[in-house]
């Protein structure tokens, strides 16, 4: 009797842990998007400028050590928004500088985000062959 | 000198008149939608992360370290965004989601794939090839540049 | 011969009749409030490979429709074609009319091109240089988005002040002989710059120009707004329409909502998610050709002042921070 309950408790805790991961991801990602939405609606910044702002602030916040905390809390909620792109760029460059020294300044950033960019390029090229933009008349 | 006959109108007055007539979209509604969609994309990413770090996923990809996991998640999200774009769905999401579809990395994929599809009519070299990064280019340019500056400072500090 | 009257207005002396009008629109326009007046609509791609070719096809088919529906005139009877559109270097009009084998003069006045071409066309007929001229303009939502905004599949949100480019083409046939409402006087507009830089708010950029041209026209001719049964602006949309009324009121010109309409507001319903309303060269062209021309023909209105408005800007000028320059040309059409 007791051991079974004990196991059940572990199961519940485990489940709660996972659920918390999801909730934290949802909230962190949501908040980062809401900040961008407010910037779009309330300032004259165009979406393109906000994306640049996000990536650059991701790099800077990671460099000063702040964004690491956001990632610890939010998980994918912090890495999937574009600030996370900046986080990857910055982490990559730190690691490469540690490993390769001066050369790492130039290789580290892009190397760490290459998977996403290459995927986008390859998919875009394939998509341009097989699909067409659809008219928006409906 | 007045260039037209609107003698009682000047830039300042017209700006004020525009403010009075301006229609604002509902900030609250936009924010709620951005929160739900932006959070939603992150939950999907969390789900994929969960999948590749437990059970069946590990069998396929093996045990992954932290960097590899986040690379796999980015790969999946870019794929998802690109796929939804190619299926002509992402712009419909964007209409409602606002920043919620722009800020996640799926939006980055969307901004690469959509010009590639659009400029197909101008050929594969000068159309698709040249225009693919017409929207996403600035993100890569300034992100990379920022990482180089940060790397340079880090290099100098760690040396000194 | 035409005579100048007041500051900018030109009175036509010989009769210039609009003997016929034709238009072809897209699916969304057909579903709008004026749907019953559009007798032909097509899919946005019009079975062509590119949006630009589709727009050109709209022009070509509209031209053909106009000539085939007008009795007593054949291809060779057209002395000159005046036309324009929004694409770089007026590409759609040129491709669209190339098969006609008639002289073509390309005009660019952004969305004001319809009345600009009617203005130039009527002066040519009045001057005796031509007997029959065709004025034709077009716009296409997809080609305009591609040139001025973003790729169609990019997930971007429209702001409430933005407008929806009308897919369609409209054409009128002006002639010195025959039946139909007459163009009696025309007022070319001056360029108005009130430092509007928001490319998502074209209506605000063009409203001062519309008000300026209407006021010039009224002052030059000594008419009051009530002289007309309808004063119609091209594509200001709901915000621009309200601003134009505000500016007119500021200068003590009072127009009621019943008298003063806007093509951009007439062509779409609010439920169609077009934000502020329709825009583009095709907006004024199709609304006039299908709806207003019919009202004139059926004598439901007898005096119309048509004021198409244009935002003279390009993607380059917008990126360089140049303000949106507004221009509007007025054409008075009477039975």
PDB file of C-alpha atoms in Angstrom, chain C residues 181-290:
ATOM      1  CA  UNK C 181     -23.387  62.174 -70.423  1.00  0.00           C
ATOM      2  CA  UNK C 182     -21.009  65.001 -71.263  1.00  0.00           C
ATOM      3  CA  UNK C 183     -17.768  66.070 -69.687  1.00  0.00           C
ATOM      4  CA  UNK C 184     -18.304  69.797 -69.339  1.00  0.00           C
ATOM      5  CA  UNK C 185     -15.347  71.056 -67.401  1.00  0.00           C
ATOM      6  CA  UNK C 186     -12.211  69.733 -65.783  1.00  0.00           C
ATOM      7  CA  UNK C 187      -9.962  70.878 -62.955  1.00  0.00           C
ATOM      8  CA  UNK C 188      -6.447  69.472 -62.768  1.00  0.00           C
ATOM      9  CA  UNK C 189      -5.158  69.491 -59.211  1.00  0.00           C
ATOM     10  CA  UNK C 190      -2.048  70.835 -57.529  1.00  0.00           C
ATOM     11  CA  UNK C 191       0.195  68.644 -55.395  1.00  0.00           C
ATOM     12  CA  UNK C 192      -0.576  68.901 -51.699  1.00  0.00           C
ATOM     13  CA  UNK C 193       2.041  68.079 -49.076  1.00  0.00           C
ATOM     14  CA  UNK C 194       0.952  68.078 -45.445  1.00  0.00           C
ATOM     15  CA  UNK C 195       3.832  65.970 -44.205  1.00  0.00           C
ATOM     16  CA  UNK C 196       1.986  62.664 -43.943  1.00  0.00           C
ATOM     17  CA  UNK C 197       4.591  59.894 -43.903  1.00  0.00           C
ATOM     18  CA  UNK C 198       2.511  56.926 -42.744  1.00  0.00           C
ATOM     19  CA  UNK C 199       2.221  54.652 -45.797  1.00  0.00           C
ATOM     20  CA  UNK C 200      -0.539  52.775 -43.977  1.00  0.00           C
ATOM     21  CA  UNK C 201      -2.679  55.893 -44.022  1.00  0.00           C
ATOM     22  CA  UNK C 202      -2.954  56.914 -47.667  1.00  0.00           C
ATOM     23  CA  UNK C 203      -6.420  58.368 -47.145  1.00  0.00           C
ATOM     24  CA  UNK C 204      -4.979  61.032 -44.853  1.00  0.00           C
ATOM     25  CA  UNK C 205      -2.235  61.706 -47.392  1.00  0.00           C
ATOM     26  CA  UNK C 206      -4.723  62.355 -50.187  1.00  0.00           C
ATOM     27  CA  UNK C 207      -7.587  64.094 -48.354  1.00  0.00           C
ATOM     28  CA  UNK C 208      -6.091  67.642 -48.520  1.00  0.00           C
ATOM     29  CA  UNK C 209      -5.573  67.266 -52.272  1.00  0.00           C
ATOM     30  CA  UNK C 210      -9.185  66.211 -52.772  1.00  0.00           C
ATOM     31  CA  UNK C 211     -10.447  69.131 -50.696  1.00  0.00           C
ATOM     32  CA  UNK C 212      -8.134  71.540 -52.492  1.00  0.00           C
ATOM     33  CA  UNK C 213      -9.276  70.471 -55.958  1.00  0.00           C
ATOM     34  CA  UNK C 214     -12.953  70.535 -54.999  1.00  0.00           C
ATOM     35  CA  UNK C 215     -12.548  74.056 -53.582  1.00  0.00           C
ATOM     36  CA  UNK C 216     -10.613  75.267 -56.621  1.00  0.00           C
ATOM     37  CA  UNK C 217     -13.264  73.830 -58.888  1.00  0.00           C
ATOM     38  CA  UNK C 218     -16.108  75.463 -57.003  1.00  0.00           C
ATOM     39  CA  UNK C 219     -14.321  78.820 -56.786  1.00  0.00           C
ATOM     40  CA  UNK C 220     -13.318  78.823 -60.462  1.00  0.00           C
ATOM     41  CA  UNK C 221     -16.788  77.968 -61.692  1.00  0.00           C
ATOM     42  CA  UNK C 222     -18.679  79.979 -59.096  1.00  0.00           C
ATOM     43  CA  UNK C 223     -20.769  76.923 -58.257  1.00  0.00           C
ATOM     44  CA  UNK C 224     -21.855  75.747 -54.853  1.00  0.00           C
ATOM     45  CA  UNK C 225     -21.615  72.048 -53.906  1.00  0.00           C
ATOM     46  CA  UNK C 226     -25.398  71.780 -54.302  1.00  0.00           C
ATOM     47  CA  UNK C 227     -25.004  72.399 -58.015  1.00  0.00           C
ATOM     48  CA  UNK C 228     -24.021  68.736 -58.208  1.00  0.00           C
ATOM     49  CA  UNK C 229     -26.212  65.751 -57.440  1.00  0.00           C
ATOM     50  CA  UNK C 230     -23.150  63.883 -56.296  1.00  0.00           C
ATOM     51  CA  UNK C 231     -19.535  64.709 -55.520  1.00  0.00           C
ATOM     52  CA  UNK C 232     -17.451  61.539 -55.526  1.00  0.00           C
ATOM     53  CA  UNK C 233     -13.808  61.194 -54.536  1.00  0.00           C
ATOM     54  CA  UNK C 234     -11.642  58.364 -55.816  1.00  0.00           C
ATOM     55  CA  UNK C 235     -10.258  56.256 -53.026  1.00  0.00           C
ATOM     56  CA  UNK C 236      -9.920  58.151 -49.761  1.00  0.00           C
ATOM     57  CA  UNK C 237     -11.485  55.406 -47.681  1.00  0.00           C
ATOM     58  CA  UNK C 238     -13.474  56.122 -44.533  1.00  0.00           C
ATOM     59  CA  UNK C 239     -10.688  58.018 -42.724  1.00  0.00           C
ATOM     60  CA  UNK C 240      -9.743  60.115 -45.741  1.00  0.00           C
ATOM     61  CA  UNK C 241     -13.417  60.803 -46.476  1.00  0.00           C
ATOM     62  CA  UNK C 242     -13.950  62.114 -42.957  1.00  0.00           C
ATOM     63  CA  UNK C 243     -10.764  64.194 -43.105  1.00  0.00           C
ATOM     64  CA  UNK C 244     -11.696  65.646 -46.493  1.00  0.00           C
ATOM     65  CA  UNK C 245     -15.060  66.707 -45.085  1.00  0.00           C
ATOM     66  CA  UNK C 246     -13.307  68.232 -42.061  1.00  0.00           C
ATOM     67  CA  UNK C 247     -10.984  70.243 -44.294  1.00  0.00           C
ATOM     68  CA  UNK C 248     -13.855  71.446 -46.483  1.00  0.00           C
ATOM     69  CA  UNK C 249     -15.779  72.473 -43.388  1.00  0.00           C
ATOM     70  CA  UNK C 250     -12.743  74.325 -42.068  1.00  0.00           C
ATOM     71  CA  UNK C 251     -12.854  76.416 -45.237  1.00  0.00           C
ATOM     72  CA  UNK C 252     -16.633  76.940 -44.988  1.00  0.00           C
ATOM     73  CA  UNK C 253     -17.593  74.515 -47.720  1.00  0.00           C
ATOM     74  CA  UNK C 254     -20.381  72.335 -46.400  1.00  0.00           C
ATOM     75  CA  UNK C 255     -21.122  69.003 -48.005  1.00  0.00           C
ATOM     76  CA  UNK C 256     -23.543  66.454 -46.640  1.00  0.00           C
ATOM     77  CA  UNK C 257     -22.936  62.713 -46.508  1.00  0.00           C
ATOM     78  CA  UNK C 258     -25.751  62.239 -49.009  1.00  0.00           C
ATOM     79  CA  UNK C 259     -24.011  64.464 -51.543  1.00  0.00           C
ATOM     80  CA  UNK C 260     -20.396  63.560 -50.985  1.00  0.00           C
ATOM     81  CA  UNK C 261     -19.396  59.919 -51.483  1.00  0.00           C
ATOM     82  CA  UNK C 262     -16.137  58.048 -51.860  1.00  0.00           C
ATOM     83  CA  UNK C 263     -15.526  55.168 -54.280  1.00  0.00           C
ATOM     84  CA  UNK C 264     -13.311  53.403 -51.742  1.00  0.00           C
ATOM     85  CA  UNK C 265     -16.217  53.280 -49.305  1.00  0.00           C
ATOM     86  CA  UNK C 266     -18.795  52.348 -51.940  1.00  0.00           C
ATOM     87  CA  UNK C 267     -17.018  49.294 -53.277  1.00  0.00           C
ATOM     88  CA  UNK C 268     -16.513  47.215 -50.100  1.00  0.00           C
ATOM     89  CA  UNK C 269     -18.652  46.313 -47.112  1.00  0.00           C
ATOM     90  CA  UNK C 270     -17.129  46.746 -43.647  1.00  0.00           C
ATOM     91  CA  UNK C 271     -17.426  42.973 -43.089  1.00  0.00           C
ATOM     92  CA  UNK C 272     -15.025  42.349 -45.948  1.00  0.00           C
ATOM     93  CA  UNK C 273     -12.086  43.252 -43.713  1.00  0.00           C
ATOM     94  CA  UNK C 274     -10.746  45.897 -46.029  1.00  0.00           C
ATOM     95  CA  UNK C 275     -10.043  48.208 -43.075  1.00  0.00           C
ATOM     96  CA  UNK C 276     -10.536  51.775 -44.319  1.00  0.00           C
ATOM     97  CA  UNK C 277     -11.870  50.837 -47.764  1.00  0.00           C
ATOM     98  CA  UNK C 278     -10.767  50.299 -51.346  1.00  0.00           C
ATOM     99  CA  UNK C 279      -7.949  52.015 -53.189  1.00  0.00           C
ATOM    100  CA  UNK C 280      -6.004  51.851 -56.431  1.00  0.00           C
ATOM    101  CA  UNK C 281      -6.517  53.111 -59.977  1.00  0.00           C
ATOM    102  CA  UNK C 282      -9.084  50.371 -60.463  1.00  0.00           C
ATOM    103  CA  UNK C 283     -11.237  51.616 -57.589  1.00  0.00           C
ATOM    104  CA  UNK C 284     -12.448  54.871 -59.115  1.00  0.00           C
ATOM    105  CA  UNK C 285     -12.367  53.330 -62.599  1.00  0.00           C
ATOM    106  CA  UNK C 286     -14.598  50.372 -61.795  1.00  0.00           C
ATOM    107  CA  UNK C 287     -17.013  52.265 -59.531  1.00  0.00           C
ATOM    108  CA  UNK C 288     -17.461  54.973 -62.148  1.00  0.00           C
ATOM    109  CA  UNK C 289     -17.747  52.619 -65.117  1.00  0.00           C
ATOM    110  CA  UNK C 290     -20.152  50.205 -63.504  1.00  0.00           C
TER     111      UNK C 290
END
